[in-house]
Structures are given as structure tokens and as C-alpha cells.
Short mmCIF file of C-alpha atoms in Angstrom, two decimals:
data_model
loop_
_atom_site.label_atom_id
_atom_site.label_comp_id
_atom_site.label_asym_id
_atom_site.label_seq_id
_atom_site.Cartn_x
_atom_site.Cartn_y
_atom_site.Cartn_z
CA MET A 19 0.00 0.00 0.00
CA THR A 20 1.13 3.56 -0.64
CA TRP A 21 0.17 6.71 1.23
CA GLU A 22 -0.63 8.51 -2.03
CA GLN A 23 -3.48 6.05 -2.66
CA LEU A 24 -4.47 5.58 0.97
CA LEU A 25 -5.15 9.31 1.37
CA SER A 26 -7.66 9.41 -1.48
CA LEU A 27 -10.14 12.29 -1.46
CA LYS A 28 -12.46 10.50 -3.91
CA ARG A 29 -16.16 10.34 -3.01
CA GLN A 30 -18.92 8.06 -4.25
CA GLY A 31 -20.12 9.19 -7.68
CA ASP A 32 -17.05 11.30 -8.51
CA THR A 33 -16.26 11.44 -12.21
CA SER A 34 -12.94 13.28 -11.90
CA LYS A 35 -9.90 13.16 -9.63
CA ARG A 36 -9.75 15.17 -6.41
CA LEU A 37 -6.13 16.22 -5.93
CA ARG A 38 -4.95 17.31 -2.50
CA ILE A 39 -2.75 20.03 -3.96
CA GLU A 40 -5.85 21.65 -5.51
CA GLN A 41 -7.89 21.57 -2.26
CA ASP A 42 -9.05 24.73 -0.51
CA ASP A 43 -7.34 24.53 2.89
CA THR A 44 -10.17 26.52 4.46
CA ARG A 45 -12.61 23.74 3.52
CA LEU A 46 -10.52 20.58 3.24
CA GLY A 47 -12.31 17.45 2.04
CA PHE A 48 -11.39 15.38 5.09
CA GLU A 49 -12.79 18.11 7.35
CA VAL A 50 -15.98 18.12 5.28
CA ASP A 51 -16.29 14.43 6.24
CA TYR A 52 -16.27 15.39 9.91
CA ASP A 53 -18.91 18.06 9.36
CA ARG A 54 -21.20 15.73 7.43
CA ILE A 55 -21.02 13.12 10.18
CA ILE A 56 -21.65 15.53 13.03
CA PHE A 57 -24.70 17.05 11.32
CA SER A 58 -26.25 13.67 10.46
CA SER A 59 -29.35 12.39 12.26
CA ALA A 60 -27.60 9.04 12.85
CA PHE A 61 -24.86 10.79 14.81
CA ARG A 62 -27.34 12.87 16.81
CA SER A 63 -29.14 9.71 17.91
CA LEU A 64 -25.99 8.65 19.79
CA GLN A 65 -26.87 11.18 22.52
CA ASP A 66 -29.45 8.66 23.80
CA LYS A 67 -27.58 5.42 23.23
CA THR A 68 -25.81 3.37 25.84
CA GLN A 69 -22.06 3.52 26.36
CA VAL A 70 -21.69 1.74 29.71
CA ILE A 71 -24.80 2.32 31.81
CA PRO A 72 -28.01 1.79 29.77
CA LEU A 73 -30.70 4.46 30.11
CA SER A 74 -28.63 6.24 32.75
CA LYS A 75 -29.87 9.69 33.74
CA THR A 76 -26.67 10.55 35.64
CA ASP A 77 -25.19 13.66 34.07
CA PHE A 78 -21.55 12.59 34.20
CA VAL A 79 -22.02 9.14 32.63
CA HIS A 80 -20.97 8.88 29.00
CA THR A 81 -23.39 8.22 26.18
CA ARG A 82 -22.29 6.94 22.77
CA LEU A 83 -22.28 10.58 21.65
CA THR A 84 -19.84 11.87 24.29
CA HIS A 85 -17.75 8.72 23.90
CA SER A 86 -17.57 9.23 20.11
CA LEU A 87 -16.55 12.88 20.51
CA GLU A 88 -13.80 11.90 22.93
CA VAL A 89 -12.55 9.09 20.69
CA SER A 90 -12.47 11.60 17.84
CA VAL A 91 -10.37 14.06 19.87
CA VAL A 92 -7.92 11.33 20.86
CA GLY A 93 -7.87 10.05 17.27
CA ARG A 94 -7.10 13.50 15.90
CA SER A 95 -4.10 13.79 18.25
CA ILE A 96 -2.79 10.35 17.31
CA GLY A 97 -3.35 11.06 13.62
CA ARG A 98 -1.51 14.38 13.68
CA LEU A 99 1.46 12.93 15.56
CA VAL A 100 1.67 10.04 13.09
CA GLY A 101 1.17 12.42 10.18
CA LYS A 102 4.10 14.55 11.29
CA LYS A 103 6.36 11.49 11.26
CA ILE A 104 5.03 10.21 7.91
CA ILE A 105 5.49 13.58 6.17
CA GLU A 106 9.06 13.75 7.53
CA LYS A 107 9.75 10.24 6.23
CA TYR A 108 8.10 10.78 2.83
CA PRO A 109 8.57 14.51 2.05
CA HIS A 110 7.19 14.07 -1.49
CA LEU A 111 3.72 13.63 0.07
CA LYS A 112 3.84 17.33 0.92
CA GLU A 113 6.13 18.67 -1.77
CA VAL A 114 4.48 16.88 -4.73
CA HIS A 115 0.96 16.04 -3.54
CA GLY A 116 0.30 18.80 -1.01
CA TYR A 117 -0.57 16.63 2.00
CA HIS A 118 -0.04 17.98 5.54
CA MET A 119 0.28 16.25 8.89
CA ASN A 120 -3.13 17.60 9.89
CA ASP A 121 -4.71 15.62 7.04
CA PHE A 122 -3.94 12.43 8.91
CA GLY A 123 -5.53 13.86 12.03
CA ALA A 124 -8.62 14.98 10.09
CA ILE A 125 -9.15 11.53 8.54
CA VAL A 126 -8.73 9.69 11.85
CA ALA A 127 -10.91 12.22 13.68
CA ALA A 128 -13.76 11.81 11.16
CA ALA A 129 -13.55 8.01 11.12
CA ALA A 130 -13.36 7.91 14.93
CA LEU A 131 -16.34 10.26 15.21
CA ALA A 132 -18.39 7.76 13.20
CA HIS A 133 -16.99 4.57 14.74
CA ASP A 134 -20.16 3.78 16.75
CA ILE A 135 -22.70 5.28 14.35
CA GLY A 136 -24.12 1.86 13.40
CA ASN A 137 -24.51 0.51 16.94
CA PRO A 138 -28.05 -0.49 17.97
CA PRO A 139 -29.69 0.71 21.20
CA PHE A 140 -28.69 -0.88 24.53
CA GLY A 141 -25.00 -1.31 23.78
CA HIS A 142 -23.43 -4.54 22.59
CA SER A 143 -26.38 -6.50 23.97
CA GLY A 144 -28.40 -4.80 21.20
CA GLU A 145 -26.20 -6.41 18.55
CA LYS A 146 -26.58 -9.79 20.24
CA ALA A 147 -30.34 -9.37 20.54
CA ILE A 148 -30.68 -8.76 16.79
CA GLY A 149 -28.41 -11.71 15.98
CA GLU A 150 -30.19 -14.10 18.31
CA TYR A 151 -33.63 -13.12 16.99
CA PHE A 152 -32.49 -14.88 13.82
CA SER A 153 -30.24 -17.61 15.21
CA ILE A 154 -32.49 -18.90 18.01
CA GLY A 155 -35.65 -16.77 17.85
CA LYS A 156 -38.60 -16.42 15.49
CA GLY A 157 -36.29 -15.25 12.72
CA GLN A 158 -35.02 -18.82 12.25
CA GLN A 159 -37.86 -19.32 9.76
CA TYR A 160 -35.95 -17.27 7.16
CA LYS A 161 -32.72 -19.26 7.15
CA ASP A 162 -33.50 -21.56 4.21
CA LYS A 163 -34.47 -18.60 2.01
CA LEU A 164 -31.09 -16.83 2.27
CA THR A 165 -27.54 -17.53 1.17
CA ASP A 166 -25.03 -18.56 3.83
CA LYS A 167 -23.39 -15.11 3.82
CA GLN A 168 -26.70 -13.25 3.97
CA TRP A 169 -27.73 -15.42 6.92
CA GLN A 170 -24.40 -14.81 8.67
CA ASP A 171 -24.91 -11.05 8.29
CA LEU A 172 -28.09 -11.41 10.33
CA ILE A 173 -27.13 -13.94 13.01
CA ASP A 174 -23.87 -12.07 13.68
CA PHE A 175 -25.39 -8.61 13.26
CA GLU A 176 -22.44 -6.26 13.44
CA GLY A 177 -22.52 -2.58 14.37
CA ASN A 178 -19.37 -1.92 12.33
CA ALA A 179 -20.97 -3.26 9.13
CA ASN A 180 -24.17 -1.39 9.93
CA GLY A 181 -22.11 1.77 10.35
CA PHE A 182 -20.58 1.37 6.91
CA SER A 183 -24.11 1.04 5.55
CA VAL A 184 -25.28 4.17 7.41
CA LEU A 185 -22.40 6.17 5.94
CA THR A 186 -22.66 4.89 2.35
CA SER A 187 -26.07 3.42 1.41
CA SER A 188 -28.08 5.28 -1.20
CA ARG A 189 -31.80 5.99 -1.09
CA PRO A 190 -34.00 7.85 -3.61
CA GLY A 191 -32.50 11.27 -4.22
CA ILE A 192 -29.60 10.67 -1.80
CA GLU A 193 -26.77 8.91 -3.58
CA GLY A 194 -24.05 7.50 -1.36
CA SER A 195 -25.62 8.75 1.90
CA LEU A 196 -23.01 11.10 3.46
CA ARG A 197 -20.61 10.71 0.51
CA LEU A 198 -17.49 10.61 2.66
CA SER A 199 -13.99 10.47 1.20
CA TYR A 200 -12.70 6.97 0.53
CA ALA A 201 -9.76 7.61 2.88
CA THR A 202 -12.18 8.19 5.77
CA LEU A 203 -14.24 5.11 4.84
CA GLY A 204 -11.07 3.02 4.75
CA ALA A 205 -9.95 4.30 8.15
CA PHE A 206 -13.46 3.66 9.53
CA THR A 207 -13.45 -0.02 8.51
CA LYS A 208 -11.65 -1.93 11.25
CA TYR A 209 -12.66 -5.31 9.80
CA PRO A 210 -12.46 -5.10 5.98
CA LYS A 211 -14.06 -8.46 5.25
CA GLU A 212 -17.48 -10.03 4.74
CA SER A 213 -19.22 -12.12 7.41
CA LEU A 214 -17.96 -15.48 6.08
CA PRO A 215 -15.55 -17.12 6.53
CA LYS A 216 -15.87 -16.31 10.24
CA LYS A 217 -12.55 -15.56 12.00
CA PRO A 218 -10.50 -17.40 9.36
CA THR A 219 -7.18 -16.25 10.89
CA LYS A 220 -5.82 -14.60 14.04
CA ASN A 221 -5.26 -11.40 12.04
CA ILE A 222 -7.00 -8.53 13.89
CA ALA A 223 -8.61 -7.53 10.57
CA ASP A 224 -10.47 -10.89 10.54
CA LYS A 225 -11.84 -10.64 14.10
CA LYS A 226 -15.29 -9.46 12.94
CA TYR A 227 -16.73 -8.25 9.63
CA GLY A 228 -17.10 -4.76 8.25
CA PHE A 229 -19.78 -4.72 5.53
CA PHE A 230 -23.03 -6.47 4.67
CA GLN A 231 -23.56 -8.42 1.45
CA SER A 232 -25.69 -5.52 0.22
CA ASP A 233 -22.67 -3.18 0.50
CA LYS A 234 -20.01 -5.59 -0.76
CA GLU A 235 -19.61 -4.22 -4.28
CA PHE A 236 -19.19 -0.65 -3.10
CA PHE A 237 -16.69 -1.68 -0.43
CA LYS A 238 -14.64 -3.44 -3.12
CA GLU A 239 -14.61 -0.19 -5.09
CA VAL A 240 -13.38 1.74 -2.03
CA ALA A 241 -10.68 -0.84 -1.22
CA GLU A 242 -9.39 -0.95 -4.80
CA GLU A 243 -9.25 2.85 -5.02
CA LEU A 244 -7.23 2.94 -1.79
CA GLY A 245 -4.90 0.14 -2.91
CA MET A 246 -5.78 -2.05 0.08
CA ILE A 247 -4.26 -5.55 -0.07
CA SER A 248 -6.63 -8.45 -0.73
CA ASN A 249 -6.07 -11.36 1.67
CA LYS A 250 -8.85 -13.77 0.61
CA THR A 251 -9.09 -16.19 -2.31
CA GLY A 252 -11.88 -17.37 -4.58
CA GLU A 253 -15.24 -15.66 -4.08
CA ASP A 254 -14.50 -14.51 -0.52
CA ILE A 255 -13.83 -10.81 -0.04
CA GLY A 256 -11.38 -9.48 2.52
CA TYR A 257 -8.48 -7.05 2.78
CA GLU A 258 -5.66 -6.01 5.03
CA ARG A 259 -6.57 -2.91 7.02
CA HIS A 260 -6.17 0.65 5.87
CA PRO A 261 -3.26 1.78 8.09
CA LEU A 262 -5.23 4.61 9.68
CA ALA A 263 -7.83 2.09 10.90
CA PHE A 264 -5.22 1.01 13.47
CA LEU A 265 -5.23 4.58 14.81
CA VAL A 266 -9.03 4.74 15.01
CA GLU A 267 -9.04 1.46 16.90
CA ALA A 268 -6.31 2.66 19.27
CA ALA A 269 -8.25 5.84 20.04
CA ASP A 270 -11.33 3.77 20.87
CA ASP A 271 -9.34 1.29 22.97
CA ILE A 272 -7.74 4.11 24.95
CA CYS A 273 -11.03 5.88 25.61
CA TYR A 274 -13.16 2.94 26.63
CA THR A 275 -10.38 1.54 28.83
CA ILE A 276 -9.79 4.77 30.73
CA ILE A 277 -13.08 6.67 30.47
CA ASP A 278 -15.46 3.77 31.12
CA PHE A 279 -13.30 3.13 34.18
CA GLU A 280 -13.74 6.77 35.18
CA ASP A 281 -17.53 6.41 34.85
CA GLY A 282 -17.42 3.38 37.13
CA ILE A 283 -15.46 5.39 39.72
CA ASN A 284 -17.89 8.32 39.58
CA LEU A 285 -20.85 5.93 39.95
CA GLY A 286 -19.26 4.33 42.99
CA LEU A 287 -18.90 0.96 41.22
CA VAL A 288 -15.10 1.15 41.60
CA SER A 289 -13.59 2.48 44.84
CA GLU A 290 -11.25 5.46 44.61
CA ASP A 291 -8.48 3.51 46.32
CA PHE A 292 -8.62 0.84 43.61
CA ALA A 293 -8.82 3.48 40.91
CA LEU A 294 -5.78 5.37 42.13
CA GLU A 295 -3.76 2.18 42.41
CA TYR A 296 -4.59 1.14 38.83
CA LEU A 297 -4.23 4.57 37.20
CA ILE A 298 -1.01 5.50 38.95
CA LYS A 299 0.64 2.46 37.36
CA LEU A 300 -0.06 4.09 33.98
CA VAL A 301 1.24 7.54 34.89
CA LYS A 302 4.05 6.94 37.38
CA ASP A 303 6.65 8.30 34.93
CA THR A 304 4.79 11.53 34.13
CA ILE A 305 2.81 12.45 37.26
CA ASP A 306 3.57 15.75 38.99
CA ALA A 307 3.30 14.70 42.63
CA GLY A 308 3.23 18.30 43.83
CA LYS A 309 0.28 19.20 41.62
CA TYR A 310 -1.52 15.98 42.48
CA GLN A 311 -1.30 16.75 46.22
CA THR A 312 -3.10 20.09 45.67
CA LEU A 313 -6.21 18.39 44.22
CA ILE A 314 -8.90 18.24 46.88
CA THR A 315 -11.85 16.41 45.28
CA LYS A 316 -12.00 12.84 44.03
CA GLU A 317 -13.31 14.07 40.67
CA ASP A 318 -10.31 16.37 40.18
CA ARG A 319 -7.81 13.69 41.20
CA ILE A 320 -9.35 11.12 38.85
CA SER A 321 -9.58 13.68 36.00
CA TYR A 322 -5.88 14.54 36.37
CA LEU A 323 -4.82 10.89 36.31
CA ARG A 324 -7.14 10.18 33.40
CA ALA A 325 -5.66 13.00 31.30
CA LEU A 326 -2.10 11.82 32.02
CA ALA A 327 -2.99 8.20 31.25
CA ILE A 328 -4.58 9.09 27.92
CA GLY A 329 -1.54 11.21 27.00
CA ASN A 330 0.85 8.36 27.76
CA LEU A 331 -1.25 5.86 25.78
CA ILE A 332 -1.46 8.24 22.81
CA ASN A 333 2.32 8.62 22.66
CA ASP A 334 2.82 4.88 22.98
CA ALA A 335 0.33 4.14 20.17
CA VAL A 336 2.19 6.59 17.91
CA ARG A 337 5.52 4.93 18.75
CA ILE A 338 4.20 1.45 17.93
CA PHE A 339 2.66 2.60 14.65
CA ILE A 340 5.79 4.36 13.42
CA GLU A 341 8.04 1.44 14.41
CA ASN A 342 5.80 -0.92 12.41
CA GLU A 343 4.75 1.43 9.60
CA GLU A 344 6.47 -0.50 6.82
CA ALA A 345 4.99 -3.83 7.98
CA ILE A 346 1.56 -2.16 8.19
CA LEU A 347 1.86 -0.87 4.60
CA GLN A 348 2.81 -4.39 3.49
CA GLY A 349 -0.21 -5.89 5.29
CA LYS A 350 2.06 -7.83 7.65
CA PHE A 351 1.07 -6.29 11.00
CA HIS A 352 -1.83 -8.28 12.41
CA PHE A 353 -2.36 -6.84 15.88
CA ALA A 354 -4.14 -3.95 17.58
CA LEU A 355 -1.61 -1.26 18.49
CA THR A 356 -2.59 -1.58 22.16
CA ASP A 357 -1.73 -5.30 22.03
CA LYS A 358 1.90 -4.24 21.62
CA SER A 359 1.76 -1.40 24.15
CA LYS A 360 4.25 -1.24 26.99
CA TYR A 361 1.16 -0.49 29.11
CA LYS A 362 -0.75 -3.58 28.00
CA ALA A 363 -0.62 -5.28 31.42
CA GLN A 364 -1.95 -2.13 33.12
CA MET A 365 -4.73 -1.75 30.53
CA ASP A 366 -5.69 -5.40 30.92
CA ASP A 367 -5.91 -4.95 34.68
CA ILE A 368 -8.21 -1.96 34.29
CA ILE A 369 -10.44 -3.77 31.77
CA LYS A 370 -10.64 -6.83 34.04
CA LEU A 371 -11.77 -4.69 36.95
CA SER A 372 -14.23 -2.80 34.72
CA VAL A 373 -15.79 -6.06 33.51
CA LYS A 374 -16.27 -7.27 37.07
CA ASN A 375 -17.49 -4.05 38.69
CA ILE A 376 -19.08 -2.07 35.83
CA TYR A 377 -20.08 -4.13 32.79
CA GLN A 378 -21.45 -6.93 34.99
CA SER A 379 -23.04 -4.70 37.62
CA ARG A 380 -26.67 -5.40 38.48
CA GLU A 381 -27.86 -2.10 36.97
CA VAL A 382 -26.22 -2.85 33.63
CA ILE A 383 -27.47 -6.45 33.49
CA GLU A 384 -31.07 -5.54 34.40
CA LYS A 385 -31.28 -2.87 31.73
CA GLU A 386 -29.59 -5.03 29.09
CA LEU A 387 -32.20 -7.73 29.81
CA SER A 388 -34.96 -5.18 29.28
CA GLY A 389 -33.32 -4.03 26.03
CA TYR A 390 -33.07 -7.62 24.82
CA GLN A 391 -36.83 -8.14 25.14
CA ILE A 392 -37.63 -4.79 23.55
CA ILE A 393 -35.48 -5.39 20.46
CA ASN A 394 -36.84 -8.91 19.94
CA ASN A 395 -40.42 -7.67 20.17
CA LEU A 396 -39.87 -4.74 17.78
CA LEU A 397 -38.07 -6.92 15.23
CA ASP A 398 -40.87 -9.47 15.24
CA LYS A 399 -43.66 -6.92 14.89
CA PHE A 400 -42.05 -4.86 12.13
CA ILE A 401 -40.54 -7.74 10.12
CA THR A 402 -43.92 -9.52 10.08
CA ALA A 403 -45.75 -6.38 8.99
CA TYR A 404 -43.15 -5.44 6.35
CA ASN A 405 -43.11 -8.93 4.81
CA ASN A 406 -46.91 -9.26 4.92
CA ASN A 407 -47.24 -5.93 3.14
CA HIS A 408 -44.75 -6.98 0.47
CA GLU A 409 -46.67 -10.21 -0.11
CA GLY A 410 -50.04 -8.41 -0.32
CA LYS A 411 -51.50 -9.92 2.84
CA ALA A 412 -51.01 -7.13 5.36
CA THR A 413 -53.58 -6.94 8.14
CA ASN A 414 -55.00 -3.62 9.26
CA TYR A 415 -52.63 -3.85 12.26
CA ASP A 416 -49.68 -4.35 9.90
CA LYS A 417 -50.67 -1.29 7.86
CA LEU A 418 -51.02 0.86 10.98
CA LEU A 419 -47.68 -0.37 12.27
CA LEU A 420 -45.88 0.49 9.03
CA LYS A 421 -47.23 4.06 9.24
CA ILE A 422 -45.02 4.47 12.34
CA LEU A 423 -41.91 3.91 10.21
CA PRO A 424 -40.09 7.17 9.45
CA GLU A 425 -40.69 8.38 5.90
CA LYS A 426 -37.19 7.49 4.75
CA HIS A 427 -37.90 3.84 5.65
CA HIS A 428 -41.00 3.66 3.42
CA LEU A 429 -39.10 1.83 0.72
CA GLU A 430 -39.95 -1.25 -1.33
CA LYS A 431 -37.34 -3.98 -0.99
CA GLU A 432 -37.71 -6.86 -3.42
CA SER A 433 -35.50 -9.51 -1.82
CA LEU A 434 -36.22 -11.07 1.58
CA TYR A 435 -32.62 -10.38 2.67
CA GLU A 436 -32.97 -6.68 1.90
CA ARG A 437 -36.29 -6.50 3.75
CA LEU A 438 -34.90 -8.18 6.85
CA LEU A 439 -31.79 -5.99 6.81
CA HIS A 440 -33.96 -2.89 6.26
CA ILE A 441 -35.94 -3.51 9.44
CA CYS A 442 -32.77 -4.39 11.38
CA HIS A 443 -31.35 -1.07 10.19
CA PHE A 444 -34.48 0.80 11.32
CA ILE A 445 -34.36 -0.81 14.78
CA SER A 446 -30.61 -0.19 15.05
CA MET A 447 -31.08 3.54 14.46
CA LEU A 448 -33.52 3.93 17.37
CA THR A 449 -32.26 5.56 20.53
CA ASP A 450 -32.60 3.66 23.80
CA GLY A 451 -35.48 5.91 24.87
CA LYS A 452 -37.28 5.74 21.51
CA ALA A 453 -37.02 1.93 21.50
CA VAL A 454 -38.62 1.79 24.95
CA GLN A 455 -41.38 4.20 23.87
CA LEU A 456 -42.06 2.39 20.59
CA ASN A 457 -42.22 -0.97 22.35
CA GLN A 458 -44.82 0.40 24.75
CA ILE A 459 -46.91 1.58 21.78
CA VAL A 460 -46.82 -1.70 19.82
CA THR A 461 -47.51 -3.85 22.88
CA ALA A 462 -50.19 -1.63 24.44
#
């Protein structure tokens, strides 16, 4: 892979080249990506989607929206630091093509901003609820009518693949959805493969999948434009990661490790004594003991340690990327950057404690259970109505139910796979609160 291709400004539907050297620096294409994401309704919905504590009304607990903004800020810093090193190593990128170090930061920031945009309500349990509706629920009836890969898309419903669809899928009058640059789409896609074969290797790029069968042809176009390296044979589609996807992933790993932990501390799920012990291990080389002693409140002490920890992890992620940049460009680096971090043991300790005290707390489990039932019920009601309407046998209840669908979802889908995915997409775009409200309406 080459940086000249990987930094492509091309957008879906373009008929001519977009050259970086011809870009208006006051309105750079990669920054346009960021703006389009932040003004989208899909991004706005993240303000009422679960990060750690479902349906939490506590003002300091993160939602998907605040998490995404923070990941974007961290990603921008990592991207700029990497960009500075890359431009120094390959000066022709600036001298001939006009790229700047901030371009790397802008791409990573935009991709990181969108990284959770396809996640259903109620956190990762929402993904599992959709998948299990098909694998062990009433959706099993559709298995024999779909191809193996279409079926896998549904039973392993994946927020990353749904996010790619949100960012790129056309509808009447709206070609290419947000029409983001291919560089940003490449950086967004952590798992550039289809749903089958499932986990064919230990390569981090094969851990999950990144696009549905309905989006496969467009993803191939993006990957080929960017010069991404194919790593599958025959009819299977898969690629080595776009290098900047490693930076997006690192930003996310850093934020959920440290900031979810901070939420747990503020909620009283993790004691301050434990928190200080774990965080100080991350910052012992950079902490200003004098300043730390002046901090009176728990919130201020934790905030100070959190900021130092994130700074240290950012610098370490940059170091690992630059040391392995040539292997990454050759598609020979198969790990998350944080897997090679000198702070990996400390991060693992924090995650282990978070799993025990936060992710498996009674409040989280009770609300995930509630979300599970809500998603299953909504899927069943809307899929039945949508299919009955397509087949000309809709009941009056079905017709009333379909009137609840937002106008942009009033689309005819000919294939069963597209209809099932369409309703999954509709449910996935609901906020936690809207899903609860809609479930109350349809079960009243």
C-alpha cells in the first residue's frame, strides 16, 4: 500500500480526480467528512444510546455521543502525531501532492467520530439481541431462504458493518448517503471483510466483519481505489486494514479503557483507592506529585490521572505505529496497536476490573435484559408487517404499524434479505429511549 493512494479524497459518484494540492485549505475534504457526520441524524441519535450504563440519567455518565466525541479528539491527536512522522519520512507527500500532517488527524478524527454510528440501542447486547432473533428466535424461519453469507450477516449482526451502511447506502435522491472520502471510509473499517468465513485467521482484521452483502460491491470499489491488499481467495472478499484504521481502533481502545473506568469510579462501582492504584501504574513516569497533592476532590484527582494516562497511551500508540509502519503498509502487522503497548498489562488490569465491577453490575445487566426483550419484540412486529405488506396480505394492524416507520424507511425492498436488513437497520437507528417508547406503543 502507498500513502498517495491511501489518502484518497475521492467520493462516491465522482467522475474526476480530487487532488490534494488543488484543495481549498479553508474547507478541506477530510474536514468536510467530519462536518457531514456531526450534522447527520444518525450521529445525533448517539446522545441517547448506551455507552456503559443503559438508560442512565446521571449527568456525568458517558453516552455513545460523548464517547464518540472523545474518541475523535484522541484520534485527531494520534493522527496528527503520526502524520508529522510520515510527512518527515516521505517529504514528497507534501512537496508533490500537497498533504499535511493535519490531514492524517482529520481523517482519523472523522472516522473515529463515526466509529459507533451503526450501533443499535442498549450497547453490545443490542447487537446480540438482533443476531439471536435470527439464530435462536422467530427469525429462524428465514434461514432456508437466504444464502449462507446473507444469513451470517443477520445472526452475527455487526454494528461496524451497519455503520458502513449508514455512511454509504443510497436511497432515492440521496446517492451515497453522506458521501465521505474513501480515505475516511477506509480508516473507519476496522474489519475489511465479509461475514464469512468467520474468524479465518488470528489477524485482527479478521476478528469481525465490516460490511453487509448488500454493500459488498461498493466496499470493493473503495478498497481498490485505496490500494488495500486483498487477503482472501476465490469468491471470498477481505483485505488487510487501511493503516489509519489502526489509529481509530487505538483511540477507541484508549477511551473505553480509561473513560469507562472513570464512569465506574464516579458511579461508585469502583472504589477510589482501587482506581488510584490502577491509574497511577499508567502515569508513574509523568505524574507531577506536587500538583496531584493540591487536588482536593475525588473528581479532580481522577480527571488529572485520566488525562495523564490518555496522554501516555497516545504517545505509545504513535511509537508502535511508526516502528511498524512498513509492515503495516505491506499488510504484515496483524495486531491492535494496544496489544503491543508497553502499558498492555496495566490496561488489561483496568479492563478486568471494569468487567467485574461495571459491565457486569446489576444495573447494567437488568437494563440489558430489558433491552433484549424490547429489540426482539420490535423486530418481530415490524418484520412480520413489512413482509406481509410486500406479499399483499397485510392486516389492518400491519398497515397501521408500518405508518409508524419514518418516511425514509417507506421503501420497497424486493428480496427477503434486503427487507430483513432494512428492518434491522431501522431498529438499530432507534435511541434507547425511543425503543422503549415504541415498544410500549406496539404492545399496548
